[in-house]
Amino acid sequence: MEQKSIIIIGAGIAGLSAGCYGQMNGYSTQIFELHDKPGGLCTSWKRKGYTIDGCLHWLVGSGLGISLYRIWEELGAMQGRRMINHEEFMRVEGEGGKVFIVYTDIDRLEQHMKELAPQDKGVIEEFTEALRICTRFDMPVEKAPELYGPVDGLKMLFKMFPLLRIMRKWKRISIQDFAKRFTDPFLREVFPLTFNLPDFPMIAMLMTLAWMHRKSAGYPIGGSLEFSRAIERRYLNLGGEIHYRSRAKKILVEDDRAIGIQLEDGSEHRADIIISAADGHSTIFDMLGRKYVNAKIQDYYDNLPIFPPLIHVALGVARLFDELPHSVVGINFPLDEPVTIAGKELRRLGMHTYDFDPTLAPAGKTVIKVMLPSDYAYWKSLREDPDRYKAEKEQITNKVIALLDKRFPGLAAQVEMRDVATPITYERYTGNWKSSYEGWLITTKTFGMRMSKTLPGLKNFYMIGQWVEPGGGVPAAAMSGRNVVQIICKRDKKAFVTVIP
Ligand SMILES: Cc1cc2nc3c(=O)[nH]c(=O)nc-3n(C[C@H](O)[C@H](O)[C@H](O)COP(=O)(O)OP(=O)(O)OC[C@H]3O[C@@H](n4cnc5c(N)ncnc54)[C@H](O)[C@@H]3O)c2cc1C
């Protein structure tokens, strides 16, 4: 039988994953990527002997005993990789030396919360009991949800039954609303800062902490680009082809069938099936000229909230943070007085230290970073004036260093490397719409929402990645690539096969 060809736009985790599974299933695939490296948002970069990690704080599926682990093995991402399982998810500091420590061990967390707020015992136990139930949850990964029949639905219902009650209850409560139930003012204030996103559903917090408790949401030593490079290697070993510095400008369509792509340099490339693993907005509204949009899709892009764009300040410092736990995802502390950065007032600062990954810095030194949600329009207009843009970046770094120096006296003098990525940087290197760092935001309204991987009226075409998987994240991107190949195999009446290298 003739081998079918697939073109994939984008070598982020979704595109690489689709490429790997396409190759495993006998398709001849090529990936076209605008950047000169794989990974998309799942990346790192080097400056002055330091490696700045731009993504993975936690990787769901990083530990044995959870089905997703197998997917990472199929993609060659786990073999030989060391994972750090954080002891603490976050430290949120308050006034007068008070600290809320989000231990990843549930018993320890419960005990700590009860010590902080004994009068809130009931609410704390309700929370930790839900966490314990969530540790029994394993994401179903074997079959693409699009291919579920009634029997699969029943099997799933049976498997998930104990969790349905938990899901139903906690997906509609935001972390902000739940925190109001604590009578202790400190816990009320700091609890929502652990996932500081608007209308963030409690169920997403519970699931993340439950995975961390199970040591299944660790950080890969070596950082995010190394992780992406492993999947790139797997793809190339399977016989796939990647073309870097190749921006797709147009998806070629004949008689409502996608037949190929045109790159920015004018060259045209054809295939039997086209998959866009690139940004959703540019795929639908630019590359396809908004021809395949229905009211539902238009509504997503008009009304759904997205993860905000970021200012990502990284510093290489000639010191370690022995006063902090060795392995913590992040810390958050109050400022002496409010500060305005890029037009937004800040009363607290969140930071990440990377002492736990010695591969990112010379011995005895480390990388720290601060990520600040920002405003896309602010940066877009600033970019028009390169001098102002540069000056703003400089000023932000100085402000961040000064704030960190107050918390860690002497730090300013230890800074050896400074780097700022703005929403414009994210747009330039990944093409993501409004520089969103994770696509559609999960809220109490969008949790569990499903989006179609096809567009109305367009044949031989699929979309994958964070713009069709609300909530985004690296596992969702990888699953999206796997699922689309299952769907294509089913359409081609082929058994879907996977191999662990
Ligand atoms: C700071 C930060 C922290 C994060 N932390 C985590 C975390 O701890 N855990 C987690 O699971 N997730 C995390 N994420 C989110 C995660 O990185 C993303 O959700 C995921 O990587 C998205 O993968 P994707 O393949 O769908 O999209 P992308 O990574 O955006 O990949 C799309 C690819 O398409 C390419 N492309 C776009 N347009 C074109 C075009 N026209 N032609 C050719 N190529 C094109 C882009 O260059 C890119 O390589 C984080 C993200 C950021 C930025």
mmCIF file of N, CA, C and O and ligand atoms in Angstrom, residues 9-15 32-35 39-42 54-58 246-248 277-279 282 287 310 312 369 371 426 429-432 437-438 465-466 472-475 477, ligand 1:
data_model
loop_
_atom_site.group_PDB
_atom_site.id
_atom_site.type_symbol
_atom_site.label_atom_id
_atom_site.label_comp_id
_atom_site.label_asym_id
_atom_site.label_seq_id
_atom_site.Cartn_x
_atom_site.Cartn_y
_atom_site.Cartn_z
ATOM 1 N N ILE A 9 2.801 21.468 10.877
ATOM 2 C CA ILE A 9 3.316 22.835 11.056
ATOM 3 C C ILE A 9 3.624 23.015 12.539
ATOM 4 O O ILE A 9 2.729 22.946 13.379
ATOM 5 N N GLY A 10 4.901 23.225 12.863
ATOM 6 C CA GLY A 10 5.278 23.487 14.255
ATOM 7 C C GLY A 10 5.960 22.306 14.915
ATOM 8 O O GLY A 10 5.429 21.187 14.892
ATOM 9 N N ALA A 11 7.154 22.551 15.474
ATOM 10 C CA ALA A 11 7.903 21.502 16.185
ATOM 11 C C ALA A 11 7.879 21.736 17.688
ATOM 12 O O ALA A 11 8.877 21.546 18.381
ATOM 13 N N GLY A 12 6.729 22.209 18.209
ATOM 14 C CA GLY A 12 6.528 22.210 19.663
ATOM 15 C C GLY A 12 6.263 20.766 20.077
ATOM 16 O O GLY A 12 6.369 19.833 19.260
ATOM 17 N N ILE A 13 5.891 20.560 21.341
ATOM 18 C CA ILE A 13 5.691 19.185 21.824
ATOM 19 C C ILE A 13 4.561 18.507 21.049
ATOM 20 O O ILE A 13 4.658 17.320 20.711
ATOM 21 N N ALA A 14 3.508 19.248 20.713
ATOM 22 C CA ALA A 14 2.392 18.638 19.970
ATOM 23 C C ALA A 14 2.855 18.181 18.587
ATOM 24 O O ALA A 14 2.569 17.051 18.163
ATOM 25 N N GLY A 15 3.579 19.048 17.885
ATOM 26 C CA GLY A 15 4.026 18.721 16.528
ATOM 27 C C GLY A 15 5.007 17.554 16.540
ATOM 28 O O GLY A 15 4.922 16.636 15.711
ATOM 29 N N PHE A 32 7.548 21.420 9.635
ATOM 30 C CA PHE A 32 8.072 22.736 9.261
ATOM 31 C C PHE A 32 7.959 23.648 10.474
ATOM 32 O O PHE A 32 6.865 23.834 11.010
ATOM 33 N N GLU A 33 9.089 24.190 10.906
ATOM 34 C CA GLU A 33 9.130 24.964 12.157
ATOM 35 C C GLU A 33 9.764 26.337 11.897
ATOM 36 O O GLU A 33 10.811 26.427 11.255
ATOM 37 N N LEU A 34 9.137 27.380 12.426
ATOM 38 C CA LEU A 34 9.666 28.727 12.143
ATOM 39 C C LEU A 34 10.987 29.010 12.867
ATOM 40 O O LEU A 34 11.843 29.738 12.359
ATOM 41 N N HIS A 35 11.199 28.418 14.045
ATOM 42 C CA HIS A 35 12.395 28.675 14.836
ATOM 43 C C HIS A 35 13.531 27.762 14.340
ATOM 44 O O HIS A 35 13.327 26.941 13.452
ATOM 45 N N GLY A 39 10.727 22.332 20.257
ATOM 46 C CA GLY A 39 10.198 22.545 21.611
ATOM 47 C C GLY A 39 9.145 23.629 21.708
ATOM 48 O O GLY A 39 8.322 23.590 22.609
ATOM 49 N N GLY A 40 9.198 24.634 20.824
ATOM 50 C CA GLY A 40 8.225 25.738 20.953
ATOM 51 C C GLY A 40 8.373 26.378 22.324
ATOM 52 O O GLY A 40 9.474 26.783 22.718
ATOM 53 N N LEU A 41 7.289 26.414 23.088
ATOM 54 C CA LEU A 41 7.324 27.014 24.427
ATOM 55 C C LEU A 41 8.137 26.171 25.405
ATOM 56 O O LEU A 41 8.582 26.686 26.440
ATOM 57 N N CYS A 42 8.308 24.903 25.097
ATOM 58 C CA CYS A 42 9.031 24.011 26.005
ATOM 59 C C CYS A 42 10.525 24.118 25.690
ATOM 60 O O CYS A 42 11.093 23.286 24.970
ATOM 61 N N GLY A 54 12.907 27.968 30.392
ATOM 62 C CA GLY A 54 11.725 28.781 30.088
ATOM 63 C C GLY A 54 10.420 28.035 30.229
ATOM 64 O O GLY A 54 9.384 28.532 29.803
ATOM 65 N N CYS A 55 10.433 26.829 30.797
ATOM 66 C CA CYS A 55 9.150 26.123 30.803
ATOM 67 C C CYS A 55 8.958 25.236 32.028
ATOM 68 O O CYS A 55 8.441 25.692 33.026
ATOM 69 N N LEU A 56 9.369 23.990 31.921
ATOM 70 C CA LEU A 56 8.873 22.939 32.828
ATOM 71 C C LEU A 56 9.157 23.156 34.310
ATOM 72 O O LEU A 56 10.257 22.861 34.794
ATOM 73 N N HIS A 57 8.166 23.625 35.039
ATOM 74 C CA HIS A 57 8.265 23.618 36.490
ATOM 75 C C HIS A 57 7.839 22.244 36.992
ATOM 76 O O HIS A 57 8.369 21.730 37.951
ATOM 77 N N TRP A 58 6.853 21.679 36.319
ATOM 78 C CA TRP A 58 6.473 20.299 36.646
ATOM 79 C C TRP A 58 5.934 19.641 35.384
ATOM 80 O O TRP A 58 5.282 20.260 34.555
ATOM 81 N N SER A 246 11.518 27.630 8.888
ATOM 82 C CA SER A 246 10.553 27.446 7.794
ATOM 83 C C SER A 246 9.162 27.816 8.282
ATOM 84 O O SER A 246 8.415 26.967 8.799
ATOM 85 N N ARG A 247 8.828 29.076 8.149
ATOM 86 C CA ARG A 247 7.529 29.543 8.628
ATOM 87 C C ARG A 247 6.436 29.278 7.583
ATOM 88 O O ARG A 247 6.561 29.701 6.431
ATOM 89 N N ALA A 248 5.397 28.573 7.979
ATOM 90 C CA ALA A 248 4.267 28.363 7.067
ATOM 91 C C ALA A 248 3.456 29.650 7.011
ATOM 92 O O ALA A 248 3.153 30.251 8.038
ATOM 93 N N ALA A 277 0.178 22.225 14.191
ATOM 94 C CA ALA A 277 0.501 22.176 15.632
ATOM 95 C C ALA A 277 1.006 23.549 16.035
ATOM 96 O O ALA A 277 1.713 23.704 17.015
ATOM 97 N N ALA A 278 0.643 24.547 15.236
ATOM 98 C CA ALA A 278 1.069 25.928 15.491
ATOM 99 C C ALA A 278 -0.056 26.663 16.205
ATOM 100 O O ALA A 278 -1.118 26.099 16.487
ATOM 101 N N ASP A 279 0.186 27.918 16.462
ATOM 102 C CA ASP A 279 -0.805 28.758 17.120
ATOM 103 C C ASP A 279 -2.177 28.694 16.410
ATOM 104 O O ASP A 279 -2.257 28.760 15.177
ATOM 105 N N SER A 282 -3.444 32.068 14.302
ATOM 106 C CA SER A 282 -2.827 32.306 12.990
ATOM 107 C C SER A 282 -3.182 31.174 12.025
ATOM 108 O O SER A 282 -3.312 31.393 10.820
ATOM 109 N N MET A 287 -3.442 31.630 8.100
ATOM 110 C CA MET A 287 -3.011 30.600 7.134
ATOM 111 C C MET A 287 -4.189 30.061 6.318
ATOM 112 O O MET A 287 -4.028 29.634 5.190
ATOM 113 N N LEU A 310 3.753 36.902 29.383
ATOM 114 C CA LEU A 310 4.651 37.043 30.532
ATOM 115 C C LEU A 310 5.830 37.968 30.250
ATOM 116 O O LEU A 310 6.324 38.020 29.117
ATOM 117 N N HIS A 312 9.496 37.643 31.534
ATOM 118 C CA HIS A 312 10.251 36.544 32.142
ATOM 119 C C HIS A 312 11.665 37.067 32.401
ATOM 120 O O HIS A 312 12.460 37.214 31.483
ATOM 121 N N LYS A 369 14.519 33.182 38.617
ATOM 122 C CA LYS A 369 13.686 33.905 37.652
ATOM 123 C C LYS A 369 12.397 34.384 38.273
ATOM 124 O O LYS A 369 11.908 33.831 39.272
ATOM 125 N N MET A 371 8.530 35.662 36.984
ATOM 126 C CA MET A 371 7.615 35.731 35.838
ATOM 127 C C MET A 371 6.454 36.644 36.209
ATOM 128 O O MET A 371 5.760 36.395 37.199
ATOM 129 N N TYR A 426 8.141 36.113 23.120
ATOM 130 C CA TYR A 426 7.348 34.878 22.962
ATOM 131 C C TYR A 426 6.676 34.847 21.597
ATOM 132 O O TYR A 426 6.610 33.816 20.939
ATOM 133 N N TYR A 429 9.340 34.056 18.814
ATOM 134 C CA TYR A 429 9.908 32.708 18.736
ATOM 135 C C TYR A 429 8.886 31.589 18.673
ATOM 136 O O TYR A 429 9.239 30.456 18.348
ATOM 137 N N THR A 430 7.633 31.872 19.023
ATOM 138 C CA THR A 430 6.649 30.766 19.002
ATOM 139 C C THR A 430 5.373 31.107 18.245
ATOM 140 O O THR A 430 4.553 30.221 18.013
ATOM 141 N N GLY A 431 5.182 32.376 17.928
ATOM 142 C CA GLY A 431 3.996 32.768 17.167
ATOM 143 C C GLY A 431 2.698 32.656 17.953
ATOM 144 O O GLY A 431 1.610 32.739 17.377
ATOM 145 N N ASN A 432 2.775 32.459 19.287
ATOM 146 C CA ASN A 432 1.508 32.260 20.020
ATOM 147 C C ASN A 432 0.666 33.531 20.098
ATOM 148 O O ASN A 432 1.175 34.621 20.322
ATOM 149 N N TYR A 437 1.115 32.102 27.201
ATOM 150 C CA TYR A 437 2.138 31.086 27.468
ATOM 151 C C TYR A 437 1.559 29.679 27.567
ATOM 152 O O TYR A 437 2.321 28.720 27.680
ATOM 153 N N GLU A 438 0.228 29.538 27.519
ATOM 154 C CA GLU A 438 -0.313 28.179 27.616
ATOM 155 C C GLU A 438 -1.682 28.047 26.930
ATOM 156 O O GLU A 438 -2.427 27.116 27.217
ATOM 157 N N GLY A 465 -2.463 20.558 19.744
ATOM 158 C CA GLY A 465 -1.683 21.426 20.626
ATOM 159 C C GLY A 465 -2.568 22.254 21.535
ATOM 160 O O GLY A 465 -3.782 22.056 21.633
ATOM 161 N N GLN A 466 -1.927 23.209 22.198
ATOM 162 C CA GLN A 466 -2.608 23.905 23.291
ATOM 163 C C GLN A 466 -3.808 24.736 22.850
ATOM 164 O O GLN A 466 -4.639 25.077 23.687
ATOM 165 N N GLY A 472 -4.008 23.696 28.181
ATOM 166 C CA GLY A 472 -2.655 23.539 27.631
ATOM 167 C C GLY A 472 -1.759 22.662 28.476
ATOM 168 O O GLY A 472 -2.211 21.744 29.164
ATOM 169 N N GLY A 473 -0.467 22.940 28.415
ATOM 170 C CA GLY A 473 0.512 22.143 29.157
ATOM 171 C C GLY A 473 1.162 21.126 28.228
ATOM 172 O O GLY A 473 0.598 20.740 27.185
ATOM 173 N N VAL A 474 2.332 20.700 28.638
ATOM 174 C CA VAL A 474 3.119 19.797 27.811
ATOM 175 C C VAL A 474 2.448 18.421 27.651
ATOM 176 O O VAL A 474 2.402 17.886 26.537
ATOM 177 N N PRO A 475 1.867 17.834 28.719
ATOM 178 C CA PRO A 475 1.203 16.536 28.520
ATOM 179 C C PRO A 475 0.029 16.632 27.550
ATOM 180 O O PRO A 475 -0.147 15.748 26.702
ATOM 181 N N ALA A 477 -0.289 18.657 25.120
ATOM 182 C CA ALA A 477 0.255 18.812 23.766
ATOM 183 C C ALA A 477 0.686 17.449 23.223
ATOM 184 O O ALA A 477 0.373 17.083 22.080
HETATM 185 C C1 LIG B 1 7.070 30.069 31.333
HETATM 186 C C2 LIG B 1 6.272 28.845 31.004
HETATM 187 C C3 LIG B 1 6.117 27.871 31.960
HETATM 188 C C4 LIG B 1 5.394 26.724 31.666
HETATM 189 N N1 LIG B 1 5.345 25.736 32.594
HETATM 190 C C5 LIG B 1 4.778 24.564 32.271
HETATM 191 C C6 LIG B 1 4.858 23.461 33.167
HETATM 192 O O1 LIG B 1 5.464 23.556 34.237
HETATM 193 N N2 LIG B 1 4.258 22.300 32.807
HETATM 194 C C7 LIG B 1 3.577 22.163 31.627
HETATM 195 O O2 LIG B 1 3.044 21.079 31.353
HETATM 196 N N3 LIG B 1 3.466 23.203 30.765
HETATM 197 C C8 LIG B 1 4.062 24.381 31.047
HETATM 198 N N4 LIG B 1 4.007 25.430 30.168
HETATM 199 C C9 LIG B 1 3.108 25.342 29.008
HETATM 200 C C10 LIG B 1 3.665 24.482 27.877
HETATM 201 O O3 LIG B 1 4.968 24.886 27.580
HETATM 202 C C11 LIG B 1 2.794 24.619 26.635
HETATM 203 O O4 LIG B 1 1.417 24.494 26.934
HETATM 204 C C12 LIG B 1 3.145 23.548 25.586
HETATM 205 O O5 LIG B 1 4.551 23.467 25.429
HETATM 206 C C13 LIG B 1 2.462 23.887 24.275
HETATM 207 O O6 LIG B 1 2.914 23.033 23.252
HETATM 208 P P1 LIG B 1 2.355 23.151 21.778
HETATM 209 O O7 LIG B 1 3.131 22.217 20.936
HETATM 210 O O8 LIG B 1 0.878 23.017 21.799
HETATM 211 O O9 LIG B 1 2.616 24.681 21.343
HETATM 212 P P2 LIG B 1 3.958 25.521 21.130
HETATM 213 O O10 LIG B 1 4.964 25.151 22.118
HETATM 214 O O11 LIG B 1 3.539 26.928 21.022
HETATM 215 O O12 LIG B 1 4.490 25.015 19.727
HETATM 216 C C14 LIG B 1 4.038 25.532 18.510
HETATM 217 C C15 LIG B 1 5.207 25.509 17.539
HETATM 218 O O13 LIG B 1 4.751 25.961 16.277
HETATM 219 C C16 LIG B 1 5.713 26.849 15.726
HETATM 220 N N5 LIG B 1 5.006 27.714 14.786
HETATM 221 C C17 LIG B 1 4.064 28.640 15.068
HETATM 222 N N6 LIG B 1 3.624 29.217 13.932
HETATM 223 C C18 LIG B 1 4.310 28.622 12.919
HETATM 224 C C19 LIG B 1 4.302 28.784 11.515
HETATM 225 N N7 LIG B 1 3.513 29.670 10.922
HETATM 226 N N8 LIG B 1 5.141 28.023 10.774
HETATM 227 C C20 LIG B 1 5.981 27.118 11.359
HETATM 228 N N9 LIG B 1 6.032 26.931 12.686
HETATM 229 C C21 LIG B 1 5.201 27.666 13.458
HETATM 230 C C22 LIG B 1 6.264 27.572 16.937
HETATM 231 O O14 LIG B 1 7.508 28.158 16.670
HETATM 232 C C23 LIG B 1 6.324 26.455 17.966
HETATM 233 O O15 LIG B 1 7.555 25.764 17.890
HETATM 234 C C24 LIG B 1 4.756 26.577 30.415
HETATM 235 C C25 LIG B 1 4.925 27.556 29.449
HETATM 236 C C26 LIG B 1 5.693 28.685 29.732
HETATM 237 C C27 LIG B 1 5.936 29.695 28.662
#
